[in-house]
GROMACS .gro file of C-alpha atoms in nm:
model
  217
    1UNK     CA    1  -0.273  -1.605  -3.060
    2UNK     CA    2  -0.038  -1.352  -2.996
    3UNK     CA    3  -0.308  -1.072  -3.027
    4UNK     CA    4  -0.498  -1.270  -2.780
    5UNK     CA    5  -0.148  -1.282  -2.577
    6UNK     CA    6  -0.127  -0.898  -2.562
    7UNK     CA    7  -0.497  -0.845  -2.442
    8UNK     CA    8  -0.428  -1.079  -2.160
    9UNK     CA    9  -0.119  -0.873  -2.073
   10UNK     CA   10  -0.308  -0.541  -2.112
   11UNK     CA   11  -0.561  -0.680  -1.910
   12UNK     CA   12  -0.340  -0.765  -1.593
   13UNK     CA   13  -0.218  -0.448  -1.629
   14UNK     CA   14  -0.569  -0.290  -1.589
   15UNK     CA   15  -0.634  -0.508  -1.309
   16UNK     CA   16  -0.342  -0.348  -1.112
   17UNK     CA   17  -0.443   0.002  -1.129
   18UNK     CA   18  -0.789  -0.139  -1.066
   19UNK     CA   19  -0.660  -0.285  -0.732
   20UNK     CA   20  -0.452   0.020  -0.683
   21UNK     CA   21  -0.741   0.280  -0.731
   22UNK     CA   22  -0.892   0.046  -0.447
   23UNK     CA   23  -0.655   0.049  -0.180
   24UNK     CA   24  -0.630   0.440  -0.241
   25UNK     CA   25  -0.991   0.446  -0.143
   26UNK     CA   26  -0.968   0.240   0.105
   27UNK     CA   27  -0.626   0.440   0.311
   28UNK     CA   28  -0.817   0.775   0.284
   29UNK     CA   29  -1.149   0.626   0.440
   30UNK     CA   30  -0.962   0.432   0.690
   31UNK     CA   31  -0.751   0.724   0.801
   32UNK     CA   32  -1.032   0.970   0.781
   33UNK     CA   33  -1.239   0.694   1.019
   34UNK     CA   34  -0.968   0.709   1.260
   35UNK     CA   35  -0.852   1.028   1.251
   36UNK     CA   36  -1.238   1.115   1.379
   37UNK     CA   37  -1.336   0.787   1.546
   38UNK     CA   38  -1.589   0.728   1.268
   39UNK     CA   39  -1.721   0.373   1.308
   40UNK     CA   40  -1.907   0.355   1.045
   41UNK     CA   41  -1.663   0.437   0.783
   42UNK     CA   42  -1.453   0.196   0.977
   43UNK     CA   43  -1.702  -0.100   0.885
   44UNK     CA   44  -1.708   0.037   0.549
   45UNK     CA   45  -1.342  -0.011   0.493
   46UNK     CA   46  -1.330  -0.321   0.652
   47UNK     CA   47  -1.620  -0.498   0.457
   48UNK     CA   48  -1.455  -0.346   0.114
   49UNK     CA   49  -1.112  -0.482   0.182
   50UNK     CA   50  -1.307  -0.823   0.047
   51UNK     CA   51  -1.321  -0.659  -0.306
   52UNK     CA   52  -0.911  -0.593  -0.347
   53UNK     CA   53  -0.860  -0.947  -0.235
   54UNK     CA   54  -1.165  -1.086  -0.519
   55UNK     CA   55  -0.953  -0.894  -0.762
   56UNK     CA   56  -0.592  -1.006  -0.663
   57UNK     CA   57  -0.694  -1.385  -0.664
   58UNK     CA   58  -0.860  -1.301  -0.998
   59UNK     CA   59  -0.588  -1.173  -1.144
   60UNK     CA   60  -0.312  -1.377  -0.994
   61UNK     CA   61  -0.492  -1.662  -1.195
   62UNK     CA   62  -0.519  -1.512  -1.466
   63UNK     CA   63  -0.131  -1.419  -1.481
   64UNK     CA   64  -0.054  -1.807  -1.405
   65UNK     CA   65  -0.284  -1.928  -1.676
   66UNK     CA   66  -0.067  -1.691  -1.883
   67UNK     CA   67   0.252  -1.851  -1.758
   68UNK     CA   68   0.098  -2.221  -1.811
   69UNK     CA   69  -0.054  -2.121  -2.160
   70UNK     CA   70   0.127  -1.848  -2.346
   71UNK     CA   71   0.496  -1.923  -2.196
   72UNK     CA   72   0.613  -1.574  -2.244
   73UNK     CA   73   0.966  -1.499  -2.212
   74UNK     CA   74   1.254  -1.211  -2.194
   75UNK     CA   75   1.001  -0.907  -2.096
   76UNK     CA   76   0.667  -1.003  -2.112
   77UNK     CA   77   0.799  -1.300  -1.834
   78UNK     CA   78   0.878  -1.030  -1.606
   79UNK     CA   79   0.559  -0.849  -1.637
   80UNK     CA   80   0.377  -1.123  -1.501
   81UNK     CA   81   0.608  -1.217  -1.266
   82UNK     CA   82   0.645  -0.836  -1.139
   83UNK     CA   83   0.234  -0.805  -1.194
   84UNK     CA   84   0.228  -1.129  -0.951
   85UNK     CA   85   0.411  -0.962  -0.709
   86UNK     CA   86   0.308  -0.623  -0.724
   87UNK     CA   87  -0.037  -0.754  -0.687
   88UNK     CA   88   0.026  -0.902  -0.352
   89UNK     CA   89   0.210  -0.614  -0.222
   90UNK     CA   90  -0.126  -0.395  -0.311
   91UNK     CA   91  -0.344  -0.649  -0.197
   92UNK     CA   92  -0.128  -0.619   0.159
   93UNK     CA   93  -0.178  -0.215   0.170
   94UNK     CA   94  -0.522  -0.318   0.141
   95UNK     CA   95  -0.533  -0.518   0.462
   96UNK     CA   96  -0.291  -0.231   0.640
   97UNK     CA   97  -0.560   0.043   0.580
   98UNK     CA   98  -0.829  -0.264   0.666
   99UNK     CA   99  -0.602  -0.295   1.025
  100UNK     CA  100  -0.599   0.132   1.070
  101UNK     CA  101  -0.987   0.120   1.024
  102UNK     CA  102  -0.994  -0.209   1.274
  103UNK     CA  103  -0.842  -0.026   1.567
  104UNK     CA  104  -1.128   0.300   1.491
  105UNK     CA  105  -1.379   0.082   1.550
  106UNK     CA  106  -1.200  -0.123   1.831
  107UNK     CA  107  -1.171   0.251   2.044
  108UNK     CA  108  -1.496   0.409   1.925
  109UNK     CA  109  -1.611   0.625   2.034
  110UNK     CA  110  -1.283   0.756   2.173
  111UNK     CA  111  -0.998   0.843   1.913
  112UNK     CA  112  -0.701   0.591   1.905
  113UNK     CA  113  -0.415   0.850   1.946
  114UNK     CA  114  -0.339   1.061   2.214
  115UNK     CA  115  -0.349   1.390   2.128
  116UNK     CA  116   0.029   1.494   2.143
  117UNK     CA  117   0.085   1.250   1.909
  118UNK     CA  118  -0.185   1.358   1.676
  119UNK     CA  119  -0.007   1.593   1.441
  120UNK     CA  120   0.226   1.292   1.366
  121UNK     CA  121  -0.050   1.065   1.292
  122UNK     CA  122  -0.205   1.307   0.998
  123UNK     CA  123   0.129   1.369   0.873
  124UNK     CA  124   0.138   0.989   0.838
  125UNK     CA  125  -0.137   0.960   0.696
  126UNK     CA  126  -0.123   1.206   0.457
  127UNK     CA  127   0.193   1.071   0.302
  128UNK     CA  128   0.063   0.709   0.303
  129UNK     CA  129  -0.215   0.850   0.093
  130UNK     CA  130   0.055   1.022  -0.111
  131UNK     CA  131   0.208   0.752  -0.201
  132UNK     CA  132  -0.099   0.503  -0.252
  133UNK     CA  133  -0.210   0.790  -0.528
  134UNK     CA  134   0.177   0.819  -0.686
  135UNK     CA  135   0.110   0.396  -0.714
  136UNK     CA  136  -0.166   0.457  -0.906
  137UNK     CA  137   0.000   0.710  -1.131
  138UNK     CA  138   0.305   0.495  -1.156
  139UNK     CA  139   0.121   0.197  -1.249
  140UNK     CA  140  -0.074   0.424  -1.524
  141UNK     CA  141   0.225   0.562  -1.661
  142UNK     CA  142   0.569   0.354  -1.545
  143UNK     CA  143   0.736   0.706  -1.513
  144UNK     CA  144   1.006   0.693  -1.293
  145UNK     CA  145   1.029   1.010  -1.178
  146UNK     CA  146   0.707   0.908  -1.010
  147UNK     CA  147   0.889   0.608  -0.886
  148UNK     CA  148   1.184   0.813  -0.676
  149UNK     CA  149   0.892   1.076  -0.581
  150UNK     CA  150   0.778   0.769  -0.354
  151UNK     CA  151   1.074   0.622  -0.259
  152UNK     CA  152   1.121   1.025  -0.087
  153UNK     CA  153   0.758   1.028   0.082
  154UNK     CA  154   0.874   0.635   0.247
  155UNK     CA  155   1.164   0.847   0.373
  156UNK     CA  156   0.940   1.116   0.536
  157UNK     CA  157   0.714   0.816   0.680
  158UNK     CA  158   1.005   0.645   0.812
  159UNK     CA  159   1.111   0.917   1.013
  160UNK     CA  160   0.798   1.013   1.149
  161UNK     CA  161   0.755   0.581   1.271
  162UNK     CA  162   1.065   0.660   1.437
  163UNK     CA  163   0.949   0.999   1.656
  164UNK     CA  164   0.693   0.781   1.730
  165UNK     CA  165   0.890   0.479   1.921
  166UNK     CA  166   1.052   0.782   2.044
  167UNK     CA  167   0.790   0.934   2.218
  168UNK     CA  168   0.648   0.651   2.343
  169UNK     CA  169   1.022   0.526   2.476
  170UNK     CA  170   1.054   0.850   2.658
  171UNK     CA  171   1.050   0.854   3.032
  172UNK     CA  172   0.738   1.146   3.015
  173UNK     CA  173   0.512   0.877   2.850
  174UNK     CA  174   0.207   0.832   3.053
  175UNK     CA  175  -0.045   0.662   2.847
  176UNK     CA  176  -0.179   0.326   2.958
  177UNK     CA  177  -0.076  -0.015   2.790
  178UNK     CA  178  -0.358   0.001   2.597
  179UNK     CA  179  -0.310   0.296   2.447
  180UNK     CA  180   0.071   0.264   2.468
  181UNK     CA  181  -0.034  -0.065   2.197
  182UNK     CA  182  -0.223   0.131   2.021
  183UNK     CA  183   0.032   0.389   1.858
  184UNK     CA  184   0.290   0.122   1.797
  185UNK     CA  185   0.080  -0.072   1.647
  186UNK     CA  186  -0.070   0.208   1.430
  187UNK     CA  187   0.232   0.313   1.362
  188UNK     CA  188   0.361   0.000   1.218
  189UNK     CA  189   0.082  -0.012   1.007
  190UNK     CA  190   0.117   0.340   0.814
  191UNK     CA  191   0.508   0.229   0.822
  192UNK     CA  192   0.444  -0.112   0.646
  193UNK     CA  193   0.203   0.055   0.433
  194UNK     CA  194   0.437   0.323   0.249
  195UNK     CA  195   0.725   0.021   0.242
  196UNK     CA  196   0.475  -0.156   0.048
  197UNK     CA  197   0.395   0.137  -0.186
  198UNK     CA  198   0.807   0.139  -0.252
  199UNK     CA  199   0.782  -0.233  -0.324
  200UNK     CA  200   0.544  -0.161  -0.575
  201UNK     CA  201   0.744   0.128  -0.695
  202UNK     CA  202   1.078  -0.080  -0.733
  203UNK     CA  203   0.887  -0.348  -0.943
  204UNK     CA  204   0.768  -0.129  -1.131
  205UNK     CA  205   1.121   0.041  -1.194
  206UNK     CA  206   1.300  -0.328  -1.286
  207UNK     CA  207   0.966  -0.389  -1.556
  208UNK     CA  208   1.071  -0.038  -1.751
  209UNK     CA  209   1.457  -0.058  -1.743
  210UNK     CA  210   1.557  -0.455  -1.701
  211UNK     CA  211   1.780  -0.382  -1.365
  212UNK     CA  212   1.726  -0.464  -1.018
  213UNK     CA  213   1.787  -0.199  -0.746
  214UNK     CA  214   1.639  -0.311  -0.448
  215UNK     CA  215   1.796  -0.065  -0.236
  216UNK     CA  216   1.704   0.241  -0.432
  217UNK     CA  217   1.647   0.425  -0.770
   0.00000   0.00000   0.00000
């Protein structure tokens, strides 16, 4: 049984960087789509996004028939609690680089972001990508070092969010509401998307050392 036990653990493990793997894919099509108003890509990400959430539900059962069958405690308890939750968090980057690809298609075949804000938007999306691969890595290899490295990139991503509200707050803004929309909405999304990737991160940091630090490493 407890062989059995520890394949089911490994296995939930595997599913994670499966998922994560996934929603890496999925942020670097999305913001290559709308970084060049690519509509196909767009539809590509989109349709995909149905694959991460087959593969969280599949293994969000599969950690509660653990809880129901095996009753694990002390360690093993929080690694399917933290997988539960780390799953969801992935499974939301997944619909946040679903939502980037959504507004590509919505403003084909013009870009979504005005081009003085275009620099910002690369730089965004860069980092989100960033951090979706360090997820990956983390989730491989629970090194912490890894951990902090994306806790710094959020930083980065928070500050460029912020230039953004900025810009668009400043009296010289003179893009129409739609537009206006648009970049906050975008922005949010690349925001939410690296605070996600630190959720993941800080998970991943209570399952190696048994402490909480929700406000940093």
């Amino acid at each position: 049984m407890r062989k059995v036990f520890q394949e089911e653990l490994t296995q939930v493990g595997e599913d994670l960087i499966e998922i994560s793997k996934l929603v890496t894919e999925a942020i670097q099509n999305a913001t290559t789509a709308f970084e060049g108003a690519d509509v196909d890509l767009a539809q590509d990400v989109i349709a995909a996004d149905a694959r991460i959430d087959f593969l969280q539900n599949g293994l969000d059962e599969r950690a509660i028939d653990i809880l129901a069958l095996q009753g694990p405690v002390a360690s093993d308890l929080r690694m399917i609690v933290g997988s539960l939750r780390m799953s969801a968090s992935l499974e939301r980057m997944g619909d946040l680089a679903r939502h980037v690809a959504q507004l590509a298609r919505l403003r084909y075949p013009s870009t979504v972001i005005p081009e003085q804000l275009t620099a910002t938007f690369k730089d965004m999306a860069r980092l989100d990508l960033e951090i979706s691969q360090k997820v990956t890595l983390l989730l491989e290899t629970r090194d912490l070092e890894v951990a902090r490295d994306i806790l710094k990139l959020n930083i980065h991503v928070d500050d460029l969010h912020l230039s953004v509200f900025r810009a668009v707050a400043d009296p010289s803004w003179a893009e129409n509401a739609a537009t206006t929309v648009d970049v906050a909405l975008a922005s949010r999304y690349f925001e939410r998307f690296a605070d996600h990737g630190v959720s993941v991160a800080r998970k991943v940091t209570y399952l190696v050392t048994g402490e909480w630090q929700p406000e940093g490493f």
